[in-house]
PDB file of C-alpha atoms in Angstrom:
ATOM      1  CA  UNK A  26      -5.569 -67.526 130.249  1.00 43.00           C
ATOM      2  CA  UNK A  27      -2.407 -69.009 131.976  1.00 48.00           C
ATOM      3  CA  UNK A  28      -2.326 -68.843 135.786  1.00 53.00           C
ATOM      4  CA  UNK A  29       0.852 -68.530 137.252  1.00 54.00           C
ATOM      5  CA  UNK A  30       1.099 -69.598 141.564  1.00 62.00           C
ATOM      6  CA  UNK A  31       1.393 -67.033 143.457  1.00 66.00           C
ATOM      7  CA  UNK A  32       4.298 -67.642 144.756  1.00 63.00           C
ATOM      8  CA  UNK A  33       6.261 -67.758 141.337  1.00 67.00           C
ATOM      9  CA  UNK A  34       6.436 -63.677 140.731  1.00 70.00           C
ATOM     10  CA  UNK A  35       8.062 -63.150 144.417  1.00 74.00           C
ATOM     11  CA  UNK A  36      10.490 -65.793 144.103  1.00 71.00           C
ATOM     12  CA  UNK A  37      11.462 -64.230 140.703  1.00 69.00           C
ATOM     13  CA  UNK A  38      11.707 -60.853 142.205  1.00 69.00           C
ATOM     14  CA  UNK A  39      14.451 -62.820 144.840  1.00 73.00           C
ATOM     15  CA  UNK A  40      16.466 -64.266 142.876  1.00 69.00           C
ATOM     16  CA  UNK A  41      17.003 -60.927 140.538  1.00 67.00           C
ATOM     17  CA  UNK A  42      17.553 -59.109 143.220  1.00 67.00           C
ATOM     18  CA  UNK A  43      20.502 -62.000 145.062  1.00 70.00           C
ATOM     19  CA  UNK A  44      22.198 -62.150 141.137  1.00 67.00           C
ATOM     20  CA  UNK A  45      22.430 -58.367 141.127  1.00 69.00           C
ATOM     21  CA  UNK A  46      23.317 -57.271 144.617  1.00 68.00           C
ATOM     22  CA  UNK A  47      26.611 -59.449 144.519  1.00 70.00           C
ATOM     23  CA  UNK A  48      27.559 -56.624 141.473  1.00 65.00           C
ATOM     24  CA  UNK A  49      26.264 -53.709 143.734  1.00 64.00           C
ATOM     25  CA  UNK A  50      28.092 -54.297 146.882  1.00 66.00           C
ATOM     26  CA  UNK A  51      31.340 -54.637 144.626  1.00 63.00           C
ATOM     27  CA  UNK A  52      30.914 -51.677 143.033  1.00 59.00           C
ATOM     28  CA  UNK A  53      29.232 -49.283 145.897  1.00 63.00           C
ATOM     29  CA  UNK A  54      32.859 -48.347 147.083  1.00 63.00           C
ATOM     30  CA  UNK A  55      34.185 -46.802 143.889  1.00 57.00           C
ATOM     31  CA  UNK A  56      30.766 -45.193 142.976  1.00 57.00           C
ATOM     32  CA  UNK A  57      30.625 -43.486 146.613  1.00 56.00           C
ATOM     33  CA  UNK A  58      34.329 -42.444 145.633  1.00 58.00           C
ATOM     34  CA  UNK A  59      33.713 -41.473 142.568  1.00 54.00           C
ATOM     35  CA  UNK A  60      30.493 -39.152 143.441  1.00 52.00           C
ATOM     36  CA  UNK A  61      33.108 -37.671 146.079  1.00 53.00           C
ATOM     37  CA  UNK A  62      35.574 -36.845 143.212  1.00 55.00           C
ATOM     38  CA  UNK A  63      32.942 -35.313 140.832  1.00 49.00           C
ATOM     39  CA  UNK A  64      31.594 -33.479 143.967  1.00 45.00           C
ATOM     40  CA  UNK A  65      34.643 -32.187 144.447  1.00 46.00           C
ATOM     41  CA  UNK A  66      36.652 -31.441 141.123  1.00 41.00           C
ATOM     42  CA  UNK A  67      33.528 -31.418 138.556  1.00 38.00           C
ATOM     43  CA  UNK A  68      35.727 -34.216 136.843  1.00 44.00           C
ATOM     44  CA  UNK A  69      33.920 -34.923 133.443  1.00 50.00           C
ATOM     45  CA  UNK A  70      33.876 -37.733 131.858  1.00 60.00           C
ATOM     46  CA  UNK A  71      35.902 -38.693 128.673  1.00 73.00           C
ATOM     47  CA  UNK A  72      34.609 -37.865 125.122  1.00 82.00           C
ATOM     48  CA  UNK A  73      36.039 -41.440 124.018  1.00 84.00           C
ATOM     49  CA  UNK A  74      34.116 -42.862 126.456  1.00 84.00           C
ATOM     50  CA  UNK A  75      30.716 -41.178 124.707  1.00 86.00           C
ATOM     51  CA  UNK A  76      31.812 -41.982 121.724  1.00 87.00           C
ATOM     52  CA  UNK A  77      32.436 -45.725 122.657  1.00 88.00           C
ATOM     53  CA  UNK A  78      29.312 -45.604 124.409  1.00 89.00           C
ATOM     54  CA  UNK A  79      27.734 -44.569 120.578  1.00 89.00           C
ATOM     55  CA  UNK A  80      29.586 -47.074 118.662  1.00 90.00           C
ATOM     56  CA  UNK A  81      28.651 -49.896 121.406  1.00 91.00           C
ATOM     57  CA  UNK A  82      24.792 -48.980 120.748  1.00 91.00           C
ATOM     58  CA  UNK A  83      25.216 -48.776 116.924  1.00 90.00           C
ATOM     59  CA  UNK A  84      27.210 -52.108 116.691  1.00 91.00           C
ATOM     60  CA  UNK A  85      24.636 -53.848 118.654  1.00 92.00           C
ATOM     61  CA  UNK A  86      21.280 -52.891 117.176  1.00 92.00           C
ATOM     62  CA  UNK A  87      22.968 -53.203 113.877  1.00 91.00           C
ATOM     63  CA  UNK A  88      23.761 -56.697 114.816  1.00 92.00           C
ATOM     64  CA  UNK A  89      20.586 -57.484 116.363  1.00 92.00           C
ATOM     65  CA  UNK A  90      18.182 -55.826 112.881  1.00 93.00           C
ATOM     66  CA  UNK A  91      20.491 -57.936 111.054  1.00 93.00           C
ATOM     67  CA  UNK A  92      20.301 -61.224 113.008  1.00 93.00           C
ATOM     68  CA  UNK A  93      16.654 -60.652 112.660  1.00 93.00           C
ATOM     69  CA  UNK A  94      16.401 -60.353 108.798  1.00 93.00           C
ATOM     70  CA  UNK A  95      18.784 -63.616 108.759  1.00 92.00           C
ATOM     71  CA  UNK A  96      18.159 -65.832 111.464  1.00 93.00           C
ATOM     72  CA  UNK A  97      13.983 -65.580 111.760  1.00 93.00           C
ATOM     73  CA  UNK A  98      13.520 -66.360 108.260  1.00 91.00           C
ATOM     74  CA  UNK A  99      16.151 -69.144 108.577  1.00 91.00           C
ATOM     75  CA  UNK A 100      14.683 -70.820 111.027  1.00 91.00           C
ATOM     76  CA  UNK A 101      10.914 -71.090 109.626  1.00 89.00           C
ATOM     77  CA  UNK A 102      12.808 -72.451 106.562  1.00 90.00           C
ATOM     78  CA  UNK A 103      14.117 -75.059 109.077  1.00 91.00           C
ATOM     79  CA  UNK A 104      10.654 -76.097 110.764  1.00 90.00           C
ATOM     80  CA  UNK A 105       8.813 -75.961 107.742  1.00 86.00           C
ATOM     81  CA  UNK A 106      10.065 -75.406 104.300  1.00 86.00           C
ATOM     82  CA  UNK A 107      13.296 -77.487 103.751  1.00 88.00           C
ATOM     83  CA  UNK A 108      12.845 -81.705 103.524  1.00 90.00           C
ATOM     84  CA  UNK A 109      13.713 -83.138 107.018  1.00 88.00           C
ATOM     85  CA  UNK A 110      16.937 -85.304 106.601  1.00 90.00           C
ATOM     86  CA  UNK A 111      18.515 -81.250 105.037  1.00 91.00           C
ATOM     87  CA  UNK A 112      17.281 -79.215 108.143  1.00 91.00           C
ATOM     88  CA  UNK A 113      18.633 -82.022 110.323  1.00 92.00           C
ATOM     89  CA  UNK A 114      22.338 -81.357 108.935  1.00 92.00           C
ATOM     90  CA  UNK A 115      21.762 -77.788 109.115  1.00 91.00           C
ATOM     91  CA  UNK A 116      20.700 -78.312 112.590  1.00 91.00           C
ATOM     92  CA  UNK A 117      23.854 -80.275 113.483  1.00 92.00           C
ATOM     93  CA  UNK A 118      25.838 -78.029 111.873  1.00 91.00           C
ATOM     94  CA  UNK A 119      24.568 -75.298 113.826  1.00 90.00           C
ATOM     95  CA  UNK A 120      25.513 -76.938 117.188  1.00 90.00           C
ATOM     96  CA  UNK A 121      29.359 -77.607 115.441  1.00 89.00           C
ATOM     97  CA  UNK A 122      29.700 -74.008 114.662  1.00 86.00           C
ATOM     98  CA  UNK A 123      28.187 -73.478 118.923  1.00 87.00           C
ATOM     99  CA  UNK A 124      31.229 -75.592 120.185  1.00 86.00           C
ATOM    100  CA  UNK A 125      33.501 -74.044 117.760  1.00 83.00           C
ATOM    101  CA  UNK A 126      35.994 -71.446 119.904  1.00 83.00           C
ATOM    102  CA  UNK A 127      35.011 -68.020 118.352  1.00 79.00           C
ATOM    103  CA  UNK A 128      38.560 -67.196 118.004  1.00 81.00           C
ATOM    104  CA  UNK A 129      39.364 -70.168 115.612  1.00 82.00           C
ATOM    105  CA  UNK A 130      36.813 -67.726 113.046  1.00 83.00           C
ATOM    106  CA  UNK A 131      38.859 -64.539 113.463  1.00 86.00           C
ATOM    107  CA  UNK A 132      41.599 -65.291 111.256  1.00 86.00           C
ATOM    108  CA  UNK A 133      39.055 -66.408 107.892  1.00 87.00           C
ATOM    109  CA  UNK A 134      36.824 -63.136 109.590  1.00 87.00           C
ATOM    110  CA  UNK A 135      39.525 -61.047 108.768  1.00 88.00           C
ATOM    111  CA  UNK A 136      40.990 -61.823 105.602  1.00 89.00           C
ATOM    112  CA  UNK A 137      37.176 -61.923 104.384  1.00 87.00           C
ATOM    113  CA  UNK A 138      36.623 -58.293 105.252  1.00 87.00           C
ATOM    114  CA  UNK A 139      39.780 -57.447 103.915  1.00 87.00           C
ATOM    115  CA  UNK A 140      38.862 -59.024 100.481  1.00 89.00           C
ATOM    116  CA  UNK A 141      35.773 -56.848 100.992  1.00 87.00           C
ATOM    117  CA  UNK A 142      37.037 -53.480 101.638  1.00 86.00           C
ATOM    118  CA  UNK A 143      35.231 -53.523 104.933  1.00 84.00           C
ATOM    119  CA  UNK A 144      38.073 -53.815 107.773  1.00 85.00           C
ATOM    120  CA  UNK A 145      38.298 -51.048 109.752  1.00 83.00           C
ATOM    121  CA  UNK A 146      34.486 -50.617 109.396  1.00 84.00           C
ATOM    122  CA  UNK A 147      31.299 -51.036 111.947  1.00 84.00           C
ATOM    123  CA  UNK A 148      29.685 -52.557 109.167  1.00 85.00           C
ATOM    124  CA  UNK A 149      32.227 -55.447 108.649  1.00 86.00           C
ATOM    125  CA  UNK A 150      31.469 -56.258 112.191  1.00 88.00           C
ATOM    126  CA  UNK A 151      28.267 -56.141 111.887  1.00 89.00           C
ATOM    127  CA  UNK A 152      28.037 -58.379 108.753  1.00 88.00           C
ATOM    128  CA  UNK A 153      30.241 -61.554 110.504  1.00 87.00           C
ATOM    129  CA  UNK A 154      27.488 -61.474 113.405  1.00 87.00           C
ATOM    130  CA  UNK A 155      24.470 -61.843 110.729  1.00 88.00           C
ATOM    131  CA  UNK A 156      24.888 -65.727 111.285  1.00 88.00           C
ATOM    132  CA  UNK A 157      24.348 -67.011 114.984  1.00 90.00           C
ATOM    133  CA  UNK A 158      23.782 -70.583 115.058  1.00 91.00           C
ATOM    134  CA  UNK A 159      22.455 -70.315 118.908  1.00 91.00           C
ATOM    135  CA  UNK A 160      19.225 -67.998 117.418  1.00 93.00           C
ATOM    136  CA  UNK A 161      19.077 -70.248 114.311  1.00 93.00           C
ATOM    137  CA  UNK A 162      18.316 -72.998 116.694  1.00 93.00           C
ATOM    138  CA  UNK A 163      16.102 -71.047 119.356  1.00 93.00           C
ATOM    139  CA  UNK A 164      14.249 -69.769 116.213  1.00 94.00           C
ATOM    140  CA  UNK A 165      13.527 -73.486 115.040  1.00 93.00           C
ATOM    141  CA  UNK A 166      12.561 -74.939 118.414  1.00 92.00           C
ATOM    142  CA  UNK A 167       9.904 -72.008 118.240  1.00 92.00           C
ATOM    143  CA  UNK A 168       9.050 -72.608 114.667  1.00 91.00           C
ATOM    144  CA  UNK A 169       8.441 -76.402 115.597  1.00 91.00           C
ATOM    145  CA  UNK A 170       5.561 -75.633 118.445  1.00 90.00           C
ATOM    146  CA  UNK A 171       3.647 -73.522 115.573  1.00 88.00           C
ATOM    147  CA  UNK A 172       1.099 -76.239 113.920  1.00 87.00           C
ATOM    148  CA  UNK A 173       0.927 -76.275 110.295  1.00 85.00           C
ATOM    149  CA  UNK A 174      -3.002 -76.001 110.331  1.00 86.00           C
ATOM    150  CA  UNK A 175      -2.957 -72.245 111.413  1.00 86.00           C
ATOM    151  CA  UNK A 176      -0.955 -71.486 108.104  1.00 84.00           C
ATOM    152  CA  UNK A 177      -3.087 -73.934 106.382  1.00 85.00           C
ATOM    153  CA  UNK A 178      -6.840 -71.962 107.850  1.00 87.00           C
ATOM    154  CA  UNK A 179      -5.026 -68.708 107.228  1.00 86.00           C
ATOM    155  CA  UNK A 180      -4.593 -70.230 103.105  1.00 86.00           C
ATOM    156  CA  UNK A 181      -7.998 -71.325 102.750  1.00 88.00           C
ATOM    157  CA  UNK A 182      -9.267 -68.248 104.273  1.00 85.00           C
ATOM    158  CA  UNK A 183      -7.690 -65.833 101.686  1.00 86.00           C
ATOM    159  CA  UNK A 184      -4.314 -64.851 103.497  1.00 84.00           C
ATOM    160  CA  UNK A 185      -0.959 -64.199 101.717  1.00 86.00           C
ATOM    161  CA  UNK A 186       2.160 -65.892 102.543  1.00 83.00           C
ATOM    162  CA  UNK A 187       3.364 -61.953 103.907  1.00 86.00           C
ATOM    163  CA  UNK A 188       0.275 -61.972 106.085  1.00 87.00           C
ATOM    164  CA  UNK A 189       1.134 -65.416 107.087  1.00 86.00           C
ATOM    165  CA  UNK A 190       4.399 -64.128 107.975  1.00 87.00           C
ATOM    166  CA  UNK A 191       3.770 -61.299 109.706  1.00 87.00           C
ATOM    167  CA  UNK A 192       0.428 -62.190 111.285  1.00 87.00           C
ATOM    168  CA  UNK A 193       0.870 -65.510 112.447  1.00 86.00           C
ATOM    169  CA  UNK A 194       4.497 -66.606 112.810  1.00 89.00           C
ATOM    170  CA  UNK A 195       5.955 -63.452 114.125  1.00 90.00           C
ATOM    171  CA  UNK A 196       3.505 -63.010 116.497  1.00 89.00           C
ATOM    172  CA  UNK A 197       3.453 -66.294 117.860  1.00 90.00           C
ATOM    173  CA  UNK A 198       7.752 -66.499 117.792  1.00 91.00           C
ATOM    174  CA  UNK A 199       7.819 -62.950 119.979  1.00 90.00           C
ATOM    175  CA  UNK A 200       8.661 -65.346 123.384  1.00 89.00           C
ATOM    176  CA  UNK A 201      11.554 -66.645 121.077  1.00 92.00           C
ATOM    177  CA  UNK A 202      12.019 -63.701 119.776  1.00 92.00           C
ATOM    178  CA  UNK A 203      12.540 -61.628 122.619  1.00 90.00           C
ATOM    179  CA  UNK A 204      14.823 -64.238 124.559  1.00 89.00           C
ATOM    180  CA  UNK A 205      17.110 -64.403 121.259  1.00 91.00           C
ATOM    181  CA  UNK A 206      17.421 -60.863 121.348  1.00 90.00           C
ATOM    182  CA  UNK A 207      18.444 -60.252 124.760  1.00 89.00           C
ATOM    183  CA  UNK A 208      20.846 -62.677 124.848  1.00 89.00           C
ATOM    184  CA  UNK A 209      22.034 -61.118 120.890  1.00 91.00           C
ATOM    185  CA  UNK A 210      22.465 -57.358 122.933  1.00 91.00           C
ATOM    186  CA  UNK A 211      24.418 -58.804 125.458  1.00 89.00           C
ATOM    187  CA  UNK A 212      26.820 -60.873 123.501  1.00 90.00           C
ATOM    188  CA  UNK A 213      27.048 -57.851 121.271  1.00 90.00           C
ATOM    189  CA  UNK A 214      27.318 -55.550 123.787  1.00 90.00           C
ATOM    190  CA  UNK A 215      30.592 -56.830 125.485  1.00 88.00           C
ATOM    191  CA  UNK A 216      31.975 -58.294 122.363  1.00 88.00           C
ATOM    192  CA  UNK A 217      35.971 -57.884 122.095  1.00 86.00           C
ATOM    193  CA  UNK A 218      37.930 -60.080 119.989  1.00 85.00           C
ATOM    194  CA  UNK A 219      36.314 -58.832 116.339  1.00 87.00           C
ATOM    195  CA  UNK A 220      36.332 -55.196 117.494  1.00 87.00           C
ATOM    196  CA  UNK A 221      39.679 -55.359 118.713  1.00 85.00           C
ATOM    197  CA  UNK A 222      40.515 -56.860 115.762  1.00 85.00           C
ATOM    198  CA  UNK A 223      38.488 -55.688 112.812  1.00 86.00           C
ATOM    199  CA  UNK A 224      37.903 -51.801 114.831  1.00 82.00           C
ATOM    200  CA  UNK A 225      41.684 -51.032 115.258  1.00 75.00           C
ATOM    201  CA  UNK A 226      41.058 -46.700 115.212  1.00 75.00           C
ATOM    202  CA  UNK A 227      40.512 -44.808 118.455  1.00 71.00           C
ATOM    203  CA  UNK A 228      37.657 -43.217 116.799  1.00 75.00           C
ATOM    204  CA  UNK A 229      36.022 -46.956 116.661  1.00 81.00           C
ATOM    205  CA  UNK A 230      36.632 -47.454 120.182  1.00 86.00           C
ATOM    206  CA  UNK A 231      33.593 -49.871 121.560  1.00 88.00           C
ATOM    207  CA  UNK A 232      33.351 -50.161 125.200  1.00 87.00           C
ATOM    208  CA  UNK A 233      34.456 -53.382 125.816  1.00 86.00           C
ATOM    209  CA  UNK A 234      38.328 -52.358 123.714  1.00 86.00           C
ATOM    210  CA  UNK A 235      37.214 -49.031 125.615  1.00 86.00           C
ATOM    211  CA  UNK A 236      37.427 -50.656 128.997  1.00 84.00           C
ATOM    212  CA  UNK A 237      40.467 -52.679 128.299  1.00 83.00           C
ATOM    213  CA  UNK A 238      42.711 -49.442 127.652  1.00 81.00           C
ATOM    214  CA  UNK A 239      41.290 -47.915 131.008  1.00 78.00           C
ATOM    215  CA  UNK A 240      43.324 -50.835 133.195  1.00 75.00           C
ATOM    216  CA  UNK A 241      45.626 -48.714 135.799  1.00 69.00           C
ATOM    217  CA  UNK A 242      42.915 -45.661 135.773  1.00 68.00           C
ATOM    218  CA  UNK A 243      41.033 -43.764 138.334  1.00 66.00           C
ATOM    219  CA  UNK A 244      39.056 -46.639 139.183  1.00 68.00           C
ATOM    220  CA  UNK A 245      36.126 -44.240 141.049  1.00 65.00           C
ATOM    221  CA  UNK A 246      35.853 -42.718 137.268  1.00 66.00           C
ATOM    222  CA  UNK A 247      36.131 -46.519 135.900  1.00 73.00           C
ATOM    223  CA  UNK A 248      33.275 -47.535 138.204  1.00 73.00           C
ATOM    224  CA  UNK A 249      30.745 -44.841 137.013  1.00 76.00           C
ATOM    225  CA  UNK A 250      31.504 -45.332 133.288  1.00 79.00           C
ATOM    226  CA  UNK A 251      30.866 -48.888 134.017  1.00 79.00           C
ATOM    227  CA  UNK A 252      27.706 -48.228 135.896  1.00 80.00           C
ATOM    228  CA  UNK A 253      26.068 -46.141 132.762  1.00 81.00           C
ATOM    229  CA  UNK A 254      27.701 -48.616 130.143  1.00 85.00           C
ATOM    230  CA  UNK A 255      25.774 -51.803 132.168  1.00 84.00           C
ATOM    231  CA  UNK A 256      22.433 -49.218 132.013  1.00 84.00           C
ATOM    232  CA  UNK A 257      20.862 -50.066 128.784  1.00 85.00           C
ATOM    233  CA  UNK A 258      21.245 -54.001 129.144  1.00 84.00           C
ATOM    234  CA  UNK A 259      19.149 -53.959 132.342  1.00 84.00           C
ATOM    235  CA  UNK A 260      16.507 -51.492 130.460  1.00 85.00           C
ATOM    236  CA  UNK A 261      16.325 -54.549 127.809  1.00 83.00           C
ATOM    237  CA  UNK A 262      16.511 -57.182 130.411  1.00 84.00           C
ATOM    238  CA  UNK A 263      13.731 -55.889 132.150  1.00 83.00           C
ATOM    239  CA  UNK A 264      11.824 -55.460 129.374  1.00 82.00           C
ATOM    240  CA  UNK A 265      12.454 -59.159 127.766  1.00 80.00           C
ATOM    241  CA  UNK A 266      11.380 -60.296 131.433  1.00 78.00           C
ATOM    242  CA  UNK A 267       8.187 -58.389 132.007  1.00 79.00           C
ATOM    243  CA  UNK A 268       7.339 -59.813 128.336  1.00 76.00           C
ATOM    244  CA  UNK A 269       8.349 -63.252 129.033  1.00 72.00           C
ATOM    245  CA  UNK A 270       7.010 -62.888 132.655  1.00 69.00           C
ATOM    246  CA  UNK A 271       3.896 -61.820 131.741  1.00 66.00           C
ATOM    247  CA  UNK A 272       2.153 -64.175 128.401  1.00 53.00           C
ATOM    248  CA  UNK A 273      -1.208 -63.066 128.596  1.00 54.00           C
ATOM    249  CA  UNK A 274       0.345 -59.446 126.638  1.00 51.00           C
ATOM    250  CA  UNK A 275       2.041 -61.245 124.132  1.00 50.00           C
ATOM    251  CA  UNK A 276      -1.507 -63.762 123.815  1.00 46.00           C
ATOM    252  CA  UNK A 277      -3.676 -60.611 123.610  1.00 50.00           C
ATOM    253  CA  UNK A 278      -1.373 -59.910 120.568  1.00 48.00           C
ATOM    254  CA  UNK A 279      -1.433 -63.417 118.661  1.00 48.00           C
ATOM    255  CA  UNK A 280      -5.093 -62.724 119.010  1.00 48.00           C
ATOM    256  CA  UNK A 281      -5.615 -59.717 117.911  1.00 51.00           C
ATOM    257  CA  UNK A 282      -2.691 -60.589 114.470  1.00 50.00           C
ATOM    258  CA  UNK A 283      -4.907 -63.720 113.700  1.00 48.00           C
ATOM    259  CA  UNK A 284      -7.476 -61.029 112.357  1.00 51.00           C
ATOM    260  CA  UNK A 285      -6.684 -60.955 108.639  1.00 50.00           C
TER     261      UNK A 285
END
């Protein structure tokens, strides 16, 4: 069992809580005026705004259950299946496409989808973030801490590659896993360019294209919307941190997956 000092958890706690209260005293103004105004009028909020707020959810976990099926698999092929000098390439390749500006990709984005009959579509969007080179790699410097000899045991001992799979390497990639993902939400949460872009119908509206239209509104009415879009990233933040904050759950479950 891994020991943490004491003083780690605390000092965690701090520095949360001096990143986020920056945000809150910036936005405790307009959300005092804006309980005032729905106080006072019953002002509703938009139904674009829901409606972003639906698209926004359905683009990212789209994005993420599809980075998943493409990047995981890609980068045990990286560790452990492809010859060395070939995943090195594909390795360095990876960090070209990182320092590559995104917007340089809309252009061959675009007239892709188009070609596909999927502009003007979630799913188009969803399809050009299958690829992230930044999980490929994250994905691969997990693959590389799990030892061949745990695949090998699992062989000899009558396991399947699918059990090998699912039993050994996904367990013991969750850490990976989950930091990947929350930093896959995020970027997919307040994506703009391709929505702007590839999403060009009000009824397609994401909140970040959402947000962008709303410049010269009631900003007390701005502020709350902003306050319930932000919502769901710090439910998955918190969750990826008291997973990543807290091994001995995620070793309790490599243990109890090695059981074939």
């Amino acid at each position: 069992m891994i020991k943490h000092p004491r003083w780690q958890r605390p000092l965690f706690k701090s520095l949360v809580f001096l990143y986020i209260l920056p945000c809150a005293a910036l936005l405790l103004p307009f959300v005092k005026a804006g309980v005032l105004s729905l106080l006072e009028s019953s002002l509703e909020l938009e139904t674009i705004f829901w409606a972003a707020y639906l698209n926004t959810i359905i683009l990212a976990v789209g994005d993420l259950l599809l980075q998943w099926l493409v990047n995981i698999p890609a980068g045990l092929a990286l560790s452990k299946m492809l010859p060395q000098h070939i995943a090195r390439k594909v390795l360095y390749l990876c960090l070209l496409l990182m320092f590559l500006p995104q917007q340089a990709l809309i252009l061959p984005q675009y007239l892709l989808l188009d070609r596909m009959h999927l502009l003007h579509h979630a799913g188009g969007v969803v399809l050009m973030s299958a690829f992230q080179p930044f999980l490929v790699l994250i994905f691969w410097f997990g693959s590389e801490q799990i030892h061949p000899s745990l695949f090998e045991a699992a062989i000899c001992e009558g396991a399947s590659t699918r059990q090998c799979f699912f039993r050994i390497y996904i367990p013991m990639l969750s850490p990976y896993i989950l930091a990947g993902s929350l930093l896959s939400v995020a970027e997919s949460w307040n994506m703009l360019e391709q929505p702007m872009t590839f999403l060009q119908t009000d009824s397609q509206l994401v909140l970040s294209t959402y947000f962008l239209q709303q410049i010269g509104a009631d900003p007390s009415v701005t502020a709350i919307q902003a306050l319930l879009s932000v919502f769901p990233l710090l439910l998955v933040f918190a969750f990826a941190v008291a997973k990543l904050h807290n091994p001995n759950s995620i070793v309790s479950s490599e243990e109890n997956s090695f059981t074939l």
